[in-house]
């Protein structure tokens, strides 16, 4: 019986070991920013998400502009393609893949802010999204 | 109990299989033209689908010549006003796929149609700038393109409801209000 279980259980463990959870990201960004994870601010994260910033192309840009004012809703890219909701409460795939998360922070921060986001900004942002109910 | 073990085994197997599928290198093989009425080659590439297809339809490579794709891929940091930068390995894989199946690669009827109308040595950056596109869409008014439900001519799937599957035939077109 133990033998029959061992293979699948080991596989399951290795599968779950590869996936991250939102808490892993807040912990990582807090460490990078040199602050305690408990000091990350969901309120700052929300303000960051909604803030409209001037953009050299003309119209102002914000995270909410594409991802929708409510991150529990689907958004739309500038071309009109659906963006799956950002909030982990409705989209369990969010903040589970570090490469993907880093890629989209890099691209979207450059788009919206014309610079990379700081670890503090990313930490506050994930802290806000992951506590949405 | 037996069911539980079986359930665990199934979950583990499916998980392992999907992991394998995602870690396999993406192929660049064309499966040839869809044949019959479907002129769009049904080729695919995982990176192309995921990276290009997350912001807009993963545009079929046969709609632009190689020189166009090279221009597009050389400027991903400022991709039509967006940052679409990629890891070098991913970028190289996508570029190879695009060039293999480009309009002038000679292996699709769709590409032949696009090239027949192209000015010699033209390397347009946008599919909508090709003579083929302009001609095929001449009946669509500017007001229609700018409808909120469409957004822009870059949003193929707004009207070509089966575009994700490579189907662009006229009888599958439904222009949203």
XYZ file of C-alpha atoms in Angstrom:
310
model
C 0.000 0.000 0.000
C 2.735 2.413 0.948
C 4.587 1.523 -2.216
C 1.509 2.149 -4.334
C 1.104 5.565 -2.780
C 4.725 6.638 -2.805
C 5.031 7.422 -6.530
C 1.947 9.606 -6.913
C 2.531 11.382 -3.613
C 6.119 12.202 -4.526
C 4.926 13.515 -7.883
C 2.303 15.656 -6.186
C 4.890 17.053 -3.819
C 7.240 17.948 -6.679
C 4.379 19.587 -8.572
C 3.400 21.761 -5.637
C 7.031 22.590 -4.875
C 7.352 24.274 -8.272
C 4.385 26.595 -7.886
C 4.594 29.791 -5.867
C 1.815 31.431 -3.892
C 1.121 35.174 -3.523
C 2.630 35.067 -0.011
C 5.937 33.914 -1.498
C 6.007 37.062 -3.617
C 5.217 39.441 -0.797
C 7.924 37.761 1.312
C 10.442 38.001 -1.540
C 9.696 41.639 -2.365
C 9.740 42.637 1.303
C 13.148 40.985 1.685
C 14.420 42.740 -1.452
C 13.135 46.071 -0.180
C 14.710 45.417 3.211
C 11.430 45.746 5.131
C 9.344 43.307 7.158
C 6.558 41.680 5.140
C 4.086 42.847 7.790
C 4.839 46.493 6.904
C 3.744 46.093 3.263
C 0.722 48.293 2.699
C -2.333 47.092 0.760
C -3.582 50.703 0.770
C -0.389 51.913 -0.934
C -0.718 48.990 -3.368
C -4.236 50.050 -4.295
C -3.259 53.682 -4.760
C -0.360 52.585 -6.945
C -2.754 50.518 -9.079
C -5.152 53.394 -9.628
C -2.694 56.267 -10.045
C -2.806 57.739 -13.555
C 0.582 58.782 -14.801
C 1.538 60.967 -17.734
C 2.829 58.994 -20.704
C 4.989 60.272 -23.575
C 2.484 58.775 -26.068
C -0.183 61.220 -24.840
C -3.060 59.659 -22.899
C -2.410 58.956 -19.222
C -1.759 55.395 -18.160
C -2.474 53.353 -15.059
C -2.576 49.677 -14.136
C -6.355 49.964 -13.817
C -6.586 51.359 -17.352
C -6.116 47.882 -18.829
C -6.760 45.580 -15.860
C -10.130 47.219 -15.018
C -10.906 49.421 -12.012
C -11.846 46.245 -10.136
C -9.044 43.679 -10.431
C -11.588 40.956 -9.727
C -13.025 41.741 -13.158
C -11.466 40.919 -16.526
C -9.632 43.734 -18.276
C -8.841 44.554 -21.894
C -5.521 45.191 -23.614
C -5.175 48.303 -25.751
C -5.970 46.148 -28.771
C -9.117 44.868 -27.085
C -8.110 41.362 -26.047
C -9.484 40.049 -22.765
C -7.120 40.065 -19.760
C -8.003 37.504 -17.122
C -8.644 39.019 -13.671
C -5.577 39.919 -11.590
C -6.940 39.140 -8.136
C -5.962 35.678 -6.844
C -9.399 35.350 -5.178
C -11.012 34.911 -8.612
C -7.975 33.725 -10.586
C -5.923 31.084 -8.819
C -3.264 31.121 -11.530
C -2.111 34.635 -10.516
C 1.190 34.964 -8.620
C 2.102 31.306 -8.942
C 4.825 31.573 -11.600
C 7.813 33.743 -10.733
C 9.113 34.086 -14.304
C 5.721 35.220 -15.517
C 5.238 37.665 -12.664
C 8.660 39.239 -13.237
C 8.091 39.467 -16.973
C 4.813 41.314 -16.606
C 6.095 43.652 -13.885
C 9.054 44.508 -16.141
C 6.902 45.144 -19.220
C 3.984 46.871 -17.577
C 6.048 49.034 -15.240
C 8.057 50.245 -18.240
C 4.787 50.984 -20.025
C 3.009 52.769 -17.237
C 5.915 54.365 -15.325
C 8.752 54.306 -17.914
C 10.882 52.595 -15.313
C 11.025 49.292 -13.471
C 8.973 49.079 -10.303
C 10.749 48.983 -6.966
C 10.549 45.931 -4.713
C 8.496 48.015 -2.262
C 5.967 48.917 -4.969
C 5.674 45.303 -6.090
C 5.299 44.102 -2.501
C 2.541 46.602 -1.672
C 0.805 45.762 -4.939
C 0.761 41.980 -4.369
C -0.201 42.544 -0.717
C -3.269 44.494 -1.860
C -4.325 42.083 -4.613
C -3.930 38.984 -2.499
C -6.124 40.247 0.341
C -9.078 41.127 -1.933
C -12.128 39.060 -1.097
C -9.914 4.150 -0.137
C -9.167 2.619 -3.490
C -10.909 5.547 -5.143
C -8.854 7.966 -3.128
C -5.605 6.369 -4.275
C -6.821 6.352 -7.835
C -7.776 10.001 -7.523
C -4.362 10.929 -6.195
C -2.715 8.985 -8.999
C -4.834 10.712 -11.632
C -4.135 14.181 -10.260
C -0.417 13.436 -10.044
C -0.275 12.026 -13.553
C -2.186 14.929 -15.070
C 0.011 17.377 -13.178
C 3.191 15.700 -14.337
C 1.952 15.539 -17.908
C 1.000 19.185 -18.051
C 4.359 20.108 -16.543
C 6.081 18.070 -19.215
C 4.009 19.695 -21.918
C 4.983 23.153 -20.723
C 8.654 22.334 -20.421
C 9.003 20.759 -23.841
C 10.695 22.976 -26.414
C 8.143 24.504 -28.726
C 8.085 23.205 -32.236
C 8.074 25.419 -35.286
C 6.531 22.927 -37.638
C 3.864 23.928 -40.023
C 1.036 21.510 -40.456
C 0.486 22.960 -43.881
C -2.506 24.825 -45.172
C -5.824 23.923 -43.695
C -6.863 22.862 -47.165
C -10.151 23.515 -48.888
C -11.625 26.801 -47.771
C -9.270 27.549 -44.929
C -6.327 29.417 -46.360
C -4.554 30.187 -43.118
C -1.773 27.733 -42.372
C -2.426 25.945 -39.100
C 1.041 26.204 -37.700
C 1.731 26.930 -34.095
C 4.491 27.638 -31.628
C 4.073 27.781 -27.885
C 6.139 30.933 -27.325
C 4.464 32.771 -30.194
C 1.045 31.793 -28.876
C 1.832 32.771 -25.290
C 3.935 35.880 -25.754
C 2.329 37.525 -28.780
C -1.090 36.126 -27.997
C -1.400 37.555 -24.516
C -1.941 41.127 -25.734
C -3.421 40.598 -29.174
C -4.285 37.735 -31.482
C -1.111 35.792 -32.243
C -1.059 37.092 -35.799
C -0.464 34.403 -38.419
C 3.147 34.732 -39.657
C 2.005 34.317 -43.266
C 0.507 37.826 -43.198
C 3.876 39.642 -43.317
C 7.162 39.002 -45.123
C 10.346 38.007 -43.288
C 11.772 41.522 -43.458
C 8.689 42.828 -41.670
C 8.947 40.286 -38.877
C 12.621 41.135 -38.444
C 11.701 44.798 -38.022
C 8.963 43.955 -35.535
C 11.190 41.672 -33.471
C 14.088 44.135 -33.462
C 12.050 46.723 -31.616
C 10.098 44.896 -28.925
C 11.022 47.420 -26.227
C 8.859 49.910 -28.074
C 6.301 47.663 -29.726
C 3.670 50.031 -31.097
C 3.949 52.076 -27.939
C 4.200 49.133 -25.520
C 7.061 47.326 -23.865
C 6.915 43.766 -25.188
C 10.487 42.791 -24.393
C 11.322 39.099 -24.147
C 14.045 36.825 -22.861
C 16.634 36.398 -25.651
C 15.980 32.648 -26.075
C 12.227 33.170 -26.319
C 12.681 36.043 -28.741
C 14.964 33.953 -30.991
C 12.504 31.052 -30.987
C 9.599 33.285 -31.993
C 11.613 35.059 -34.672
C 12.656 31.727 -36.188
C 9.025 30.580 -36.248
C 7.856 33.825 -37.852
C 10.519 33.712 -40.550
C 9.913 30.033 -41.382
C 6.231 30.764 -41.973
C 6.442 34.322 -43.293
C 4.437 35.419 -46.314
C 7.495 35.104 -48.558
C 8.674 31.777 -47.175
C 6.845 30.095 -50.028
C 5.037 27.506 -47.961
C 1.523 28.872 -47.644
C -1.164 29.918 -50.049
C -2.066 32.739 -47.673
C 1.467 34.078 -47.901
C 1.371 33.851 -51.674
C -1.789 35.952 -51.709
C -0.198 38.572 -49.474
C 2.989 38.692 -51.549
C 1.163 38.894 -54.880
C -0.087 42.328 -53.855
C 2.998 43.521 -52.030
C 5.264 46.222 -53.406
C 8.717 44.797 -54.132
C 11.016 44.827 -51.098
C 8.271 46.349 -48.940
C 8.575 45.571 -45.226
C 5.466 47.052 -43.622
C 5.418 47.035 -39.819
C 1.698 46.522 -39.636
C -0.482 43.846 -41.226
C -3.026 46.602 -41.816
C -0.512 48.363 -44.076
C -0.246 45.469 -46.515
C -2.038 46.019 -49.798
C -3.672 42.646 -49.301
C -5.247 43.752 -45.987
C -6.399 47.096 -47.327
C -8.069 45.443 -50.301
C -9.755 42.709 -48.254
C -11.166 45.234 -45.784
C -12.008 48.122 -48.087
C -15.732 47.905 -47.281
C -15.186 48.456 -43.553
C -15.678 52.107 -42.695
C -13.529 54.105 -40.314
C -16.498 54.462 -37.991
C -16.861 50.676 -37.799
C -13.171 50.168 -36.965
C -13.391 52.620 -34.098
C -16.493 51.101 -32.473
C -15.911 50.378 -28.835
C -16.634 46.693 -29.400
C -13.824 46.542 -31.952
C -11.285 49.111 -30.794
C -8.936 48.946 -33.722
C -8.109 47.052 -36.880
C -5.539 45.158 -34.832
C -8.366 43.351 -33.042
C -8.961 40.647 -35.673
C -10.970 38.466 -33.306
C -13.655 41.128 -32.793
C -15.116 40.223 -36.206
C -13.273 37.044 -37.153
C -14.865 35.021 -34.394
C -12.752 31.948 -35.097
C -9.479 33.789 -35.598
C -7.872 32.047 -32.624
C -8.234 28.820 -34.578
C -6.766 30.335 -37.732
C -10.129 30.648 -39.470
C -10.645 33.974 -41.247
C -13.130 33.065 -43.932
C -15.774 35.607 -44.811
C -18.721 33.489 -43.671
C -17.306 33.351 -40.138
C -17.217 37.152 -39.909
C -19.684 38.879 -37.617
C -19.146 42.579 -37.081
C -20.170 43.557 -33.534
C -22.482 46.507 -32.941
